[in-house]
Amino acid sequence: MSQDLVVILTALNLEYQAVRQRMASPQVHRHERGTRFEVGATPGTSCRIALALTNKGNHSSAVIAERAIQEFSPVAVLFVGVAGALWETARLGDVVMATHVYAYHGGTSEDDGLKARPRVWEAPHAISQLGSHLARVNNWIDDTHGHGGAPQVHFGAIAAGEVVQNSKISAEAQWIRQHYNDALAIEMEAAGVAQAGHLNGAPVAIIRGISDRADGTKSSAEDRSWQPRAAANAAAFAVRLAMELVKEQTEITVPRTDRAQSGDRLAEHVHNTAHGSTIGIMAGSVKDSNVYLNTDPKVTSPKDLDAELDGFRLHLMRHHTEGALDDDTCREALADLDSARRTARENTAESSKRTAMTLKRLRGLIAECPVLVAKLAPLIVATGGSA
């Protein structure tokens, strides 16, 4: 993980510029497939921001978000921009930070009507807590916040679909209000970014400035007035959140030398007095009350790595059978594992890098299974990656 870098993504150039204005000395960074990032600092802090434009839609945002995660291994991914308010709770210019995201277009059409089948992604607890703290402190606001009073930050659901919503009486509007009446705002990218974060084990936060009401009153004249202000407010809150995320990450990171000394102290001996023998246990990691043994495989060749990955597949399947991994996660994990085995057999410097990246993505998928994570860590190291 890059301990000092946060990725910020936007869908519109106006939103992009609102963030970029808060970055110092941005430098271009190009992804091998052509995606253009600008990486810059935040003045007076150690926080760096990698900024990119996704364009509209959940599909595009998901692809760019995954590229950003793989390219930078950031502390977090923030999606920042404007949205329409669904209720009167949020005023124009206010900021909404998602507690969870609905992909509201999921459903099944039956004889008695359309039944909702949404997907939902909750915001990471630590990011939600930090966002709430910043809102209470209320020192993130620019001095020039415009007329109508200082913007407020609201926390609640955001609905993400594939259409621009601008009606109070359309079938789409009625559907949203019937099935997602706790959503504060509506937009078109959050579900894609949330899914990318989920599959790659990266924390995601969705931050939106309210630029319209999504109720039929939206107009070009109002967009020209409110979109820049809403985008600026969302950018101000997001950049402050990024700075605090990096600050917290720095505070909790143990220096490498300290980690090594701590690792040495984890070597403990358990004396079996009943049998008059001594059992030596070297703890690779300790989590809560569980000790995971340091059983690094001896990987000396691509053939050895292939064999270890094949063995790891058996562990994956066993955890799936025991219910520790759901069907979707297991299917995605097996696909990543097969991809890693294919690239590992190529035995080149570039293929080793791709293998390490794939195994890191796999690690994100199985993050809920610490035993599997512990078994995967030495395999990532064997490819030249960092565990």
mmCIF file of C-alpha atoms in Angstrom:
data_model
loop_
_atom_site.group_PDB
_atom_site.id
_atom_site.type_symbol
_atom_site.label_atom_id
_atom_site.label_comp_id
_atom_site.label_asym_id
_atom_site.label_seq_id
_atom_site.Cartn_x
_atom_site.Cartn_y
_atom_site.Cartn_z
ATOM 1 C CA MET A 1 0.000 0.000 0.000
ATOM 2 C CA SER A 2 1.138 3.546 -0.743
ATOM 3 C CA GLN A 3 0.959 4.987 2.761
ATOM 4 C CA ASP A 4 0.765 8.624 1.620
ATOM 5 C CA LEU A 5 -1.461 8.489 -1.490
ATOM 6 C CA VAL A 6 -5.224 8.731 -1.979
ATOM 7 C CA VAL A 7 -6.922 8.308 -5.361
ATOM 8 C CA ILE A 8 -9.652 10.812 -6.236
ATOM 9 C CA LEU A 9 -11.863 10.143 -9.258
ATOM 10 C CA THR A 10 -14.406 12.410 -10.925
ATOM 11 C CA ALA A 11 -16.850 11.992 -13.819
ATOM 12 C CA LEU A 12 -16.891 15.571 -15.159
ATOM 13 C CA ASN A 13 -14.124 18.009 -16.058
ATOM 14 C CA LEU A 14 -15.720 20.633 -13.824
ATOM 15 C CA GLU A 15 -15.394 18.260 -10.868
ATOM 16 C CA TYR A 16 -11.846 17.357 -11.892
ATOM 17 C CA GLN A 17 -10.809 21.014 -11.924
ATOM 18 C CA ALA A 18 -12.351 21.585 -8.487
ATOM 19 C CA VAL A 19 -10.029 18.932 -7.042
ATOM 20 C CA ARG A 20 -6.997 19.841 -9.140
ATOM 21 C CA GLN A 21 -7.066 23.418 -7.840
ATOM 22 C CA ARG A 22 -6.277 22.000 -4.395
ATOM 23 C CA MET A 23 -3.211 20.059 -5.572
ATOM 24 C CA ALA A 24 0.337 21.381 -5.685
ATOM 25 C CA SER A 25 2.614 20.685 -8.677
ATOM 26 C CA PRO A 26 0.540 17.914 -10.308
ATOM 27 C CA GLN A 27 2.599 15.612 -12.532
ATOM 28 C CA VAL A 28 1.208 13.402 -15.286
ATOM 29 C CA HIS A 29 1.245 9.652 -14.699
ATOM 30 C CA ARG A 30 0.044 7.449 -17.573
ATOM 31 C CA HIS A 31 -1.373 3.979 -17.171
ATOM 32 C CA GLU A 32 -0.133 1.457 -19.740
ATOM 33 C CA ARG A 33 -3.622 1.389 -21.303
ATOM 34 C CA GLY A 34 -3.773 5.146 -21.738
ATOM 35 C CA THR A 35 -5.612 6.310 -18.626
ATOM 36 C CA ARG A 36 -4.124 9.632 -17.551
ATOM 37 C CA PHE A 37 -3.615 10.469 -13.879
ATOM 38 C CA GLU A 38 -2.212 13.615 -12.323
ATOM 39 C CA VAL A 39 -0.334 13.089 -9.073
ATOM 40 C CA GLY A 40 0.261 16.031 -6.793
ATOM 41 C CA ALA A 41 0.691 17.012 -3.163
ATOM 42 C CA THR A 42 -1.658 18.818 -0.815
ATOM 43 C CA PRO A 43 0.076 21.976 0.432
ATOM 44 C CA GLY A 44 1.573 21.709 3.889
ATOM 45 C CA THR A 45 0.979 17.968 4.310
ATOM 46 C CA SER A 46 2.529 14.639 3.325
ATOM 47 C CA CYS A 47 -0.635 13.603 1.485
ATOM 48 C CA ARG A 48 -0.429 12.930 -2.250
ATOM 49 C CA ILE A 49 -3.447 12.715 -4.539
ATOM 50 C CA ALA A 50 -3.724 10.745 -7.776
ATOM 51 C CA LEU A 51 -6.525 12.346 -9.776
ATOM 52 C CA ALA A 52 -8.288 10.875 -12.813
ATOM 53 C CA LEU A 53 -11.388 11.408 -14.948
ATOM 54 C CA THR A 54 -13.716 8.416 -15.425
ATOM 55 C CA ASN A 55 -16.456 9.998 -17.574
ATOM 56 C CA LYS A 56 -20.132 9.236 -16.898
ATOM 57 C CA GLY A 57 -21.566 5.883 -15.897
ATOM 58 C CA ASN A 58 -20.989 3.041 -13.461
ATOM 59 C CA HIS A 59 -19.241 0.813 -15.998
ATOM 60 C CA SER A 60 -16.577 3.357 -16.925
ATOM 61 C CA SER A 61 -16.036 4.367 -13.304
ATOM 62 C CA ALA A 62 -15.546 0.727 -12.257
ATOM 63 C CA VAL A 63 -12.840 0.149 -14.880
ATOM 64 C CA ILE A 64 -10.905 3.316 -14.055
ATOM 65 C CA ALA A 65 -11.248 2.716 -10.310
ATOM 66 C CA GLU A 66 -9.770 -0.763 -10.652
ATOM 67 C CA ARG A 67 -6.889 0.575 -12.762
ATOM 68 C CA ALA A 68 -6.195 3.211 -10.134
ATOM 69 C CA ILE A 69 -6.190 0.667 -7.314
ATOM 70 C CA GLN A 70 -3.856 -1.679 -9.170
ATOM 71 C CA GLU A 71 -1.561 1.163 -10.238
ATOM 72 C CA PHE A 72 -1.203 2.962 -6.896
ATOM 73 C CA SER A 73 -2.384 0.643 -4.059
ATOM 74 C CA PRO A 74 -3.842 3.753 -2.382
ATOM 75 C CA VAL A 75 -4.882 4.365 1.199
ATOM 76 C CA ALA A 76 -8.407 4.896 -0.174
ATOM 77 C CA VAL A 77 -10.379 5.781 -3.300
ATOM 78 C CA LEU A 78 -12.675 8.812 -3.160
ATOM 79 C CA PHE A 79 -15.263 9.487 -5.841
ATOM 80 C CA VAL A 80 -16.051 13.186 -5.869
ATOM 81 C CA GLY A 81 -18.519 15.341 -7.777
ATOM 82 C CA VAL A 82 -22.093 16.589 -8.006
ATOM 83 C CA ALA A 83 -25.432 14.832 -7.577
ATOM 84 C CA GLY A 84 -29.158 15.489 -7.459
ATOM 85 C CA ALA A 85 -30.988 15.633 -4.135
ATOM 86 C CA LEU A 86 -33.964 13.289 -3.718
ATOM 87 C CA TRP A 87 -35.478 15.007 -0.684
ATOM 88 C CA GLU A 88 -35.491 18.427 0.942
ATOM 89 C CA THR A 89 -32.998 17.322 3.589
ATOM 90 C CA ALA A 90 -29.977 18.585 1.665
ATOM 91 C CA ARG A 91 -29.846 22.131 0.288
ATOM 92 C CA LEU A 92 -28.209 23.096 -2.956
ATOM 93 C CA GLY A 93 -24.479 23.318 -2.298
ATOM 94 C CA ASP A 94 -24.536 20.900 0.640
ATOM 95 C CA VAL A 95 -22.338 17.789 0.666
ATOM 96 C CA VAL A 96 -23.535 14.184 0.979
ATOM 97 C CA MET A 97 -21.140 11.443 2.035
ATOM 98 C CA ALA A 98 -22.514 7.965 1.351
ATOM 99 C CA THR A 99 -23.012 5.599 4.262
ATOM 100 C CA HIS A 100 -23.985 3.036 1.633
ATOM 101 C CA VAL A 101 -24.557 2.896 -2.118
ATOM 102 C CA TYR A 102 -27.535 1.361 -3.925
ATOM 103 C CA ALA A 103 -27.255 0.026 -7.475
ATOM 104 C CA TYR A 104 -30.957 0.672 -7.928
ATOM 105 C CA HIS A 105 -31.417 -0.686 -11.450
ATOM 106 C CA GLY A 106 -31.240 -4.302 -10.299
ATOM 107 C CA GLY A 107 -34.615 -6.026 -10.501
ATOM 108 C CA THR A 108 -36.781 -8.810 -11.883
ATOM 109 C CA SER A 109 -39.808 -8.270 -14.115
ATOM 110 C CA GLU A 110 -42.767 -10.491 -13.186
ATOM 111 C CA ASP A 111 -46.460 -10.633 -14.078
ATOM 112 C CA ASP A 112 -47.398 -8.566 -11.039
ATOM 113 C CA GLY A 113 -44.755 -5.911 -11.647
ATOM 114 C CA LEU A 114 -41.084 -5.064 -11.270
ATOM 115 C CA LYS A 115 -39.442 -6.335 -8.090
ATOM 116 C CA ALA A 116 -36.324 -4.632 -6.744
ATOM 117 C CA ARG A 117 -33.103 -6.625 -6.526
ATOM 118 C CA PRO A 118 -30.571 -4.001 -5.504
ATOM 119 C CA ARG A 119 -26.909 -4.431 -4.733
ATOM 120 C CA VAL A 120 -25.660 -2.486 -1.735
ATOM 121 C CA TRP A 121 -22.150 -1.513 -0.630
ATOM 122 C CA GLU A 122 -21.588 -0.032 2.822
ATOM 123 C CA ALA A 123 -18.917 2.590 3.384
ATOM 124 C CA PRO A 124 -15.932 1.379 5.457
ATOM 125 C CA HIS A 125 -16.507 2.054 9.133
ATOM 126 C CA ALA A 126 -13.235 3.933 9.697
ATOM 127 C CA ILE A 127 -13.849 6.316 6.782
ATOM 128 C CA SER A 128 -17.431 6.967 7.894
ATOM 129 C CA GLN A 129 -16.206 7.752 11.405
ATOM 130 C CA LEU A 130 -13.541 10.130 10.105
ATOM 131 C CA GLY A 131 -16.019 11.854 7.788
ATOM 132 C CA SER A 132 -18.453 12.383 10.671
ATOM 133 C CA HIS A 133 -15.654 13.832 12.780
ATOM 134 C CA LEU A 134 -14.659 16.307 10.067
ATOM 135 C CA ALA A 135 -18.285 17.367 9.676
ATOM 136 C CA ARG A 136 -18.559 18.039 13.407
ATOM 137 C CA VAL A 137 -15.297 19.975 13.541
ATOM 138 C CA ASN A 138 -16.511 21.894 10.473
ATOM 139 C CA ASN A 139 -13.177 23.467 9.531
ATOM 140 C CA TRP A 140 -12.964 22.053 5.999
ATOM 141 C CA ILE A 141 -15.043 24.788 4.338
ATOM 142 C CA ASP A 142 -13.426 27.296 1.988
ATOM 143 C CA ASP A 143 -13.554 30.921 3.057
ATOM 144 C CA THR A 144 -15.444 31.755 -0.135
ATOM 145 C CA HIS A 145 -18.396 29.376 0.089
ATOM 146 C CA GLY A 146 -20.841 31.582 -1.756
ATOM 147 C CA HIS A 147 -24.226 32.902 -0.716
ATOM 148 C CA GLY A 148 -26.919 31.090 1.239
ATOM 149 C CA GLY A 149 -24.834 30.112 4.292
ATOM 150 C CA ALA A 150 -22.065 27.586 4.805
ATOM 151 C CA PRO A 151 -22.650 24.133 3.293
ATOM 152 C CA GLN A 152 -23.542 21.258 5.589
ATOM 153 C CA VAL A 153 -22.421 17.627 5.361
ATOM 154 C CA HIS A 154 -25.102 14.927 5.366
ATOM 155 C CA PHE A 155 -24.609 11.179 5.763
ATOM 156 C CA GLY A 156 -26.914 8.659 4.159
ATOM 157 C CA ALA A 157 -27.545 6.408 1.198
ATOM 158 C CA ILE A 158 -26.757 7.415 -2.384
ATOM 159 C CA ALA A 159 -28.581 5.783 -5.298
ATOM 160 C CA ALA A 160 -26.531 5.044 -8.426
ATOM 161 C CA GLY A 161 -28.138 4.164 -11.755
ATOM 162 C CA GLU A 162 -27.631 4.553 -15.477
ATOM 163 C CA VAL A 163 -29.925 7.475 -16.334
ATOM 164 C CA VAL A 164 -29.997 11.189 -15.590
ATOM 165 C CA GLN A 165 -32.906 11.642 -13.174
ATOM 166 C CA ASN A 166 -34.865 14.892 -13.498
ATOM 167 C CA SER A 167 -38.497 14.213 -12.664
ATOM 168 C CA LYS A 168 -40.737 13.882 -9.649
ATOM 169 C CA ILE A 169 -43.554 11.982 -11.389
ATOM 170 C CA SER A 170 -41.873 9.648 -13.903
ATOM 171 C CA ALA A 171 -42.056 5.872 -13.428
ATOM 172 C CA GLU A 172 -38.350 5.886 -12.638
ATOM 173 C CA ALA A 173 -38.773 8.570 -9.973
ATOM 174 C CA GLN A 174 -41.680 6.724 -8.378
ATOM 175 C CA TRP A 175 -39.678 3.476 -8.396
ATOM 176 C CA ILE A 176 -36.775 5.127 -6.573
ATOM 177 C CA ARG A 177 -39.011 6.776 -3.986
ATOM 178 C CA GLN A 178 -40.888 3.524 -3.398
ATOM 179 C CA HIS A 179 -37.879 1.227 -2.977
ATOM 180 C CA TYR A 180 -35.038 3.566 -1.969
ATOM 181 C CA ASN A 181 -36.743 6.254 0.049
ATOM 182 C CA ASP A 182 -33.790 6.607 2.432
ATOM 183 C CA ALA A 183 -31.443 7.713 -0.373
ATOM 184 C CA LEU A 184 -30.438 11.361 -0.017
ATOM 185 C CA ALA A 185 -28.972 11.802 -3.484
ATOM 186 C CA ILE A 186 -28.856 10.187 -6.903
ATOM 187 C CA GLU A 187 -26.040 9.903 -9.450
ATOM 188 C CA MET A 188 -24.459 7.541 -12.021
ATOM 189 C CA GLU A 189 -21.011 6.348 -10.892
ATOM 190 C CA ALA A 190 -20.910 5.323 -7.215
ATOM 191 C CA ALA A 191 -21.950 1.688 -7.739
ATOM 192 C CA GLY A 192 -19.107 1.058 -10.178
ATOM 193 C CA VAL A 193 -16.466 2.516 -7.872
ATOM 194 C CA ALA A 194 -17.897 0.682 -4.850
ATOM 195 C CA GLN A 195 -17.778 -2.643 -6.710
ATOM 196 C CA ALA A 196 -14.190 -2.059 -7.816
ATOM 197 C CA GLY A 197 -13.189 -1.273 -4.242
ATOM 198 C CA HIS A 198 -14.980 -4.374 -2.955
ATOM 199 C CA LEU A 199 -13.278 -6.711 -5.428
ATOM 200 C CA ASN A 200 -9.823 -5.206 -4.840
ATOM 201 C CA GLY A 201 -9.950 -4.776 -1.074
ATOM 202 C CA ALA A 202 -9.658 -0.981 -1.265
ATOM 203 C CA PRO A 203 -11.628 1.411 0.995
ATOM 204 C CA VAL A 204 -14.007 3.640 -0.990
ATOM 205 C CA ALA A 205 -15.828 6.850 -0.070
ATOM 206 C CA ILE A 206 -18.437 8.617 -2.209
ATOM 207 C CA ILE A 207 -18.660 12.385 -1.709
ATOM 208 C CA ARG A 208 -21.192 14.465 -3.634
ATOM 209 C CA GLY A 209 -22.114 18.141 -3.700
ATOM 210 C CA ILE A 210 -25.824 18.805 -4.306
ATOM 211 C CA SER A 211 -26.239 20.759 -7.550
ATOM 212 C CA ASP A 212 -29.952 20.166 -8.312
ATOM 213 C CA ARG A 213 -33.147 18.588 -7.014
ATOM 214 C CA ALA A 214 -33.592 15.779 -9.582
ATOM 215 C CA ASP A 215 -37.288 16.691 -9.634
ATOM 216 C CA GLY A 216 -37.849 18.386 -12.994
ATOM 217 C CA THR A 217 -36.571 21.806 -11.958
ATOM 218 C CA LYS A 218 -33.045 21.183 -13.253
ATOM 219 C CA SER A 219 -32.045 23.722 -15.914
ATOM 220 C CA SER A 220 -28.928 24.811 -17.778
ATOM 221 C CA ALA A 221 -28.959 28.202 -16.055
ATOM 222 C CA GLU A 222 -29.100 26.630 -12.585
ATOM 223 C CA ASP A 223 -26.407 24.113 -13.553
ATOM 224 C CA ARG A 224 -24.074 26.952 -14.498
ATOM 225 C CA SER A 225 -24.708 28.537 -11.127
ATOM 226 C CA TRP A 226 -24.803 25.583 -8.750
ATOM 227 C CA GLN A 227 -22.605 22.918 -10.309
ATOM 228 C CA PRO A 228 -19.320 24.833 -9.741
ATOM 229 C CA ARG A 229 -20.253 25.575 -6.126
ATOM 230 C CA ALA A 230 -21.420 22.046 -5.405
ATOM 231 C CA ALA A 231 -18.296 20.580 -7.024
ATOM 232 C CA ALA A 232 -16.035 22.977 -5.076
ATOM 233 C CA ASN A 233 -17.678 22.041 -1.757
ATOM 234 C CA ALA A 234 -17.402 18.314 -2.457
ATOM 235 C CA ALA A 235 -13.751 18.751 -3.487
ATOM 236 C CA ALA A 236 -12.928 20.753 -0.359
ATOM 237 C CA PHE A 237 -14.402 18.101 1.926
ATOM 238 C CA ALA A 238 -12.821 15.225 -0.035
ATOM 239 C CA VAL A 239 -9.316 16.715 -0.042
ATOM 240 C CA ARG A 240 -9.535 17.369 3.700
ATOM 241 C CA LEU A 241 -10.696 13.771 4.192
ATOM 242 C CA ALA A 242 -7.763 12.529 2.090
ATOM 243 C CA MET A 243 -5.315 14.538 4.187
ATOM 244 C CA GLU A 244 -6.702 13.104 7.421
ATOM 245 C CA LEU A 245 -6.697 9.556 6.053
ATOM 246 C CA VAL A 246 -2.994 9.815 5.216
ATOM 247 C CA LYS A 247 -2.267 11.427 8.575
ATOM 248 C CA GLU A 248 -3.978 8.562 10.409
ATOM 249 C CA GLN A 249 -2.230 5.992 8.219
ATOM 250 C CA THR A 250 1.133 7.530 9.076
ATOM 251 C CA GLU A 251 0.344 7.525 12.797
ATOM 252 C CA ILE A 252 -0.583 3.845 12.897
ATOM 253 C CA THR A 253 2.206 2.589 10.632
ATOM 254 C CA VAL A 254 4.998 0.921 12.583
ATOM 255 C CA PRO A 255 8.457 1.696 11.154
ATOM 256 C CA ARG A 256 10.009 -1.276 9.331
ATOM 257 C CA THR A 257 12.828 -1.656 11.873
ATOM 258 C CA ASP A 258 10.306 -1.727 14.718
ATOM 259 C CA ARG A 259 8.273 -4.342 12.868
ATOM 260 C CA ALA A 260 11.366 -6.510 12.537
ATOM 261 C CA GLN A 261 12.105 -6.220 16.262
ATOM 262 C CA SER A 262 8.466 -6.999 17.065
ATOM 263 C CA GLY A 263 8.647 -10.026 14.791
ATOM 264 C CA ASP A 264 11.672 -11.289 16.716
ATOM 265 C CA ARG A 265 9.753 -10.978 19.969
ATOM 266 C CA LEU A 266 6.972 -13.169 18.553
ATOM 267 C CA ALA A 267 9.249 -16.244 18.735
ATOM 268 C CA GLU A 268 7.968 -18.068 21.780
ATOM 269 C CA HIS A 269 8.535 -21.590 23.102
ATOM 270 C CA VAL A 270 5.724 -23.710 24.454
ATOM 271 C CA HIS A 271 6.906 -26.329 26.967
ATOM 272 C CA ASN A 272 5.030 -29.582 26.991
ATOM 273 C CA THR A 273 5.754 -30.584 30.592
ATOM 274 C CA ALA A 274 3.484 -33.608 30.441
ATOM 275 C CA HIS A 275 5.781 -35.313 27.909
ATOM 276 C CA GLY A 276 9.020 -33.697 28.993
ATOM 277 C CA SER A 277 9.559 -32.143 25.568
ATOM 278 C CA THR A 278 9.761 -28.640 24.141
ATOM 279 C CA ILE A 279 7.758 -27.514 21.130
ATOM 280 C CA GLY A 280 9.153 -24.463 19.342
ATOM 281 C CA ILE A 281 6.586 -22.213 17.676
ATOM 282 C CA MET A 282 7.574 -19.276 15.479
ATOM 283 C CA ALA A 283 4.535 -17.020 15.113
ATOM 284 C CA GLY A 284 4.218 -15.471 11.679
ATOM 285 C CA SER A 285 1.301 -13.285 12.743
ATOM 286 C CA VAL A 286 -0.988 -12.905 15.728
ATOM 287 C CA LYS A 287 -4.605 -11.821 15.220
ATOM 288 C CA ASP A 288 -6.912 -11.476 18.212
ATOM 289 C CA SER A 289 -6.384 -14.809 20.039
ATOM 290 C CA ASN A 290 -5.281 -16.816 17.007
ATOM 291 C CA VAL A 291 -1.674 -17.574 16.098
ATOM 292 C CA TYR A 292 -0.878 -18.281 12.445
ATOM 293 C CA LEU A 293 2.273 -20.301 11.998
ATOM 294 C CA ASN A 294 5.070 -18.996 9.808
ATOM 295 C CA THR A 295 5.141 -21.791 7.228
ATOM 296 C CA ASP A 296 6.637 -19.986 4.240
ATOM 297 C CA PRO A 297 6.781 -22.357 1.287
ATOM 298 C CA LYS A 298 10.198 -22.949 -0.246
ATOM 299 C CA VAL A 299 9.659 -21.447 -3.693
ATOM 300 C CA THR A 300 12.815 -21.647 -5.772
ATOM 301 C CA SER A 301 11.423 -21.987 -9.301
ATOM 302 C CA PRO A 302 8.300 -21.242 -11.379
ATOM 303 C CA LYS A 303 7.462 -24.947 -11.060
ATOM 304 C CA ASP A 304 7.535 -24.677 -7.253
ATOM 305 C CA LEU A 305 5.324 -21.560 -7.354
ATOM 306 C CA ASP A 306 2.860 -23.282 -9.651
ATOM 307 C CA ALA A 307 2.654 -26.210 -7.256
ATOM 308 C CA GLU A 308 2.115 -23.901 -4.257
ATOM 309 C CA LEU A 309 -0.627 -22.004 -6.103
ATOM 310 C CA ASP A 310 -2.264 -25.301 -6.979
ATOM 311 C CA GLY A 311 -2.183 -26.222 -3.298
ATOM 312 C CA PHE A 312 -3.671 -22.860 -2.390
ATOM 313 C CA ARG A 313 -6.582 -23.647 -4.721
ATOM 314 C CA LEU A 314 -7.449 -26.621 -2.503
ATOM 315 C CA HIS A 315 -7.520 -24.341 0.554
ATOM 316 C CA LEU A 316 -9.847 -21.949 -1.289
ATOM 317 C CA MET A 317 -12.242 -24.724 -2.205
ATOM 318 C CA ARG A 318 -12.257 -26.068 1.347
ATOM 319 C CA HIS A 319 -13.133 -22.643 2.774
ATOM 320 C CA HIS A 320 -15.916 -22.341 0.192
ATOM 321 C CA THR A 321 -17.286 -25.755 1.125
ATOM 322 C CA GLU A 322 -17.212 -24.805 4.818
ATOM 323 C CA GLY A 323 -19.131 -21.593 4.091
ATOM 324 C CA ALA A 324 -16.313 -19.143 4.812
ATOM 325 C CA LEU A 325 -16.415 -17.878 1.198
ATOM 326 C CA ASP A 326 -19.628 -17.183 -0.703
ATOM 327 C CA ASP A 327 -20.166 -18.373 -4.276
ATOM 328 C CA ASP A 328 -19.386 -15.039 -5.970
ATOM 329 C CA THR A 329 -16.222 -14.427 -3.965
ATOM 330 C CA CYS A 330 -14.987 -17.988 -4.543
ATOM 331 C CA ARG A 331 -15.620 -17.730 -8.285
ATOM 332 C CA GLU A 332 -13.733 -14.419 -8.531
ATOM 333 C CA ALA A 333 -10.901 -15.771 -6.355
ATOM 334 C CA LEU A 334 -10.483 -18.905 -8.471
ATOM 335 C CA ALA A 335 -10.394 -16.795 -11.647
ATOM 336 C CA ASP A 336 -7.622 -14.631 -10.168
ATOM 337 C CA LEU A 337 -5.722 -17.715 -9.012
ATOM 338 C CA ASP A 338 -5.872 -19.286 -12.480
ATOM 339 C CA SER A 339 -4.703 -16.009 -14.022
ATOM 340 C CA ALA A 340 -1.785 -15.838 -11.584
ATOM 341 C CA ARG A 341 -0.723 -19.389 -12.432
ATOM 342 C CA ARG A 342 -0.735 -18.615 -16.160
ATOM 343 C CA THR A 343 1.435 -15.506 -15.819
ATOM 344 C CA ALA A 344 3.772 -17.219 -13.329
ATOM 345 C CA ARG A 345 4.581 -19.894 -15.923
ATOM 346 C CA GLU A 346 5.861 -17.217 -18.323
ATOM 347 C CA ASN A 347 8.821 -16.650 -15.951
ATOM 348 C CA THR A 348 9.751 -13.099 -16.989
ATOM 349 C CA ALA A 349 10.212 -9.911 -14.963
ATOM 350 C CA GLU A 350 7.022 -8.428 -16.442
ATOM 351 C CA SER A 351 5.000 -11.600 -15.854
ATOM 352 C CA SER A 352 6.212 -11.719 -12.227
ATOM 353 C CA LYS A 353 4.896 -8.187 -11.732
ATOM 354 C CA ARG A 354 1.531 -9.162 -13.214
ATOM 355 C CA THR A 355 1.427 -12.281 -11.049
ATOM 356 C CA ALA A 356 2.083 -10.234 -7.904
ATOM 357 C CA MET A 357 -0.643 -7.720 -8.818
ATOM 358 C CA THR A 358 -3.150 -10.520 -9.438
ATOM 359 C CA LEU A 359 -2.322 -12.202 -6.135
ATOM 360 C CA LYS A 360 -2.714 -8.877 -4.307
ATOM 361 C CA ARG A 361 -6.163 -8.493 -5.870
ATOM 362 C CA LEU A 362 -6.923 -12.039 -4.713
ATOM 363 C CA ARG A 363 -5.785 -11.074 -1.214
ATOM 364 C CA GLY A 364 -8.367 -8.289 -1.212
ATOM 365 C CA LEU A 365 -11.121 -10.730 -2.175
ATOM 366 C CA ILE A 366 -10.330 -13.120 0.684
ATOM 367 C CA ALA A 367 -9.635 -10.455 3.309
ATOM 368 C CA GLU A 368 -12.405 -11.903 5.511
ATOM 369 C CA CYS A 369 -10.440 -15.190 5.819
ATOM 370 C CA PRO A 370 -7.212 -14.429 7.756
ATOM 371 C CA VAL A 371 -6.006 -18.043 7.465
ATOM 372 C CA LEU A 372 -6.104 -17.813 3.665
ATOM 373 C CA VAL A 373 -4.471 -14.370 3.726
ATOM 374 C CA ALA A 374 -1.629 -15.759 5.839
ATOM 375 C CA LYS A 375 -1.095 -18.628 3.380
ATOM 376 C CA LEU A 376 -1.123 -16.263 0.401
ATOM 377 C CA ALA A 377 1.369 -13.723 1.810
ATOM 378 C CA PRO A 378 4.555 -15.777 1.198
ATOM 379 C CA LEU A 379 3.394 -16.564 -2.345
ATOM 380 C CA ILE A 380 3.121 -12.847 -3.091
ATOM 381 C CA VAL A 381 6.623 -12.366 -1.715
ATOM 382 C CA ALA A 382 7.878 -15.217 -3.907
ATOM 383 C CA THR A 383 6.763 -13.286 -7.009
ATOM 384 C CA GLY A 384 8.755 -10.238 -5.941
ATOM 385 C CA GLY A 385 5.805 -8.373 -4.443
ATOM 386 C CA SER A 386 5.420 -7.058 -0.916
ATOM 387 C CA ALA A 387 3.174 -8.957 1.459
#
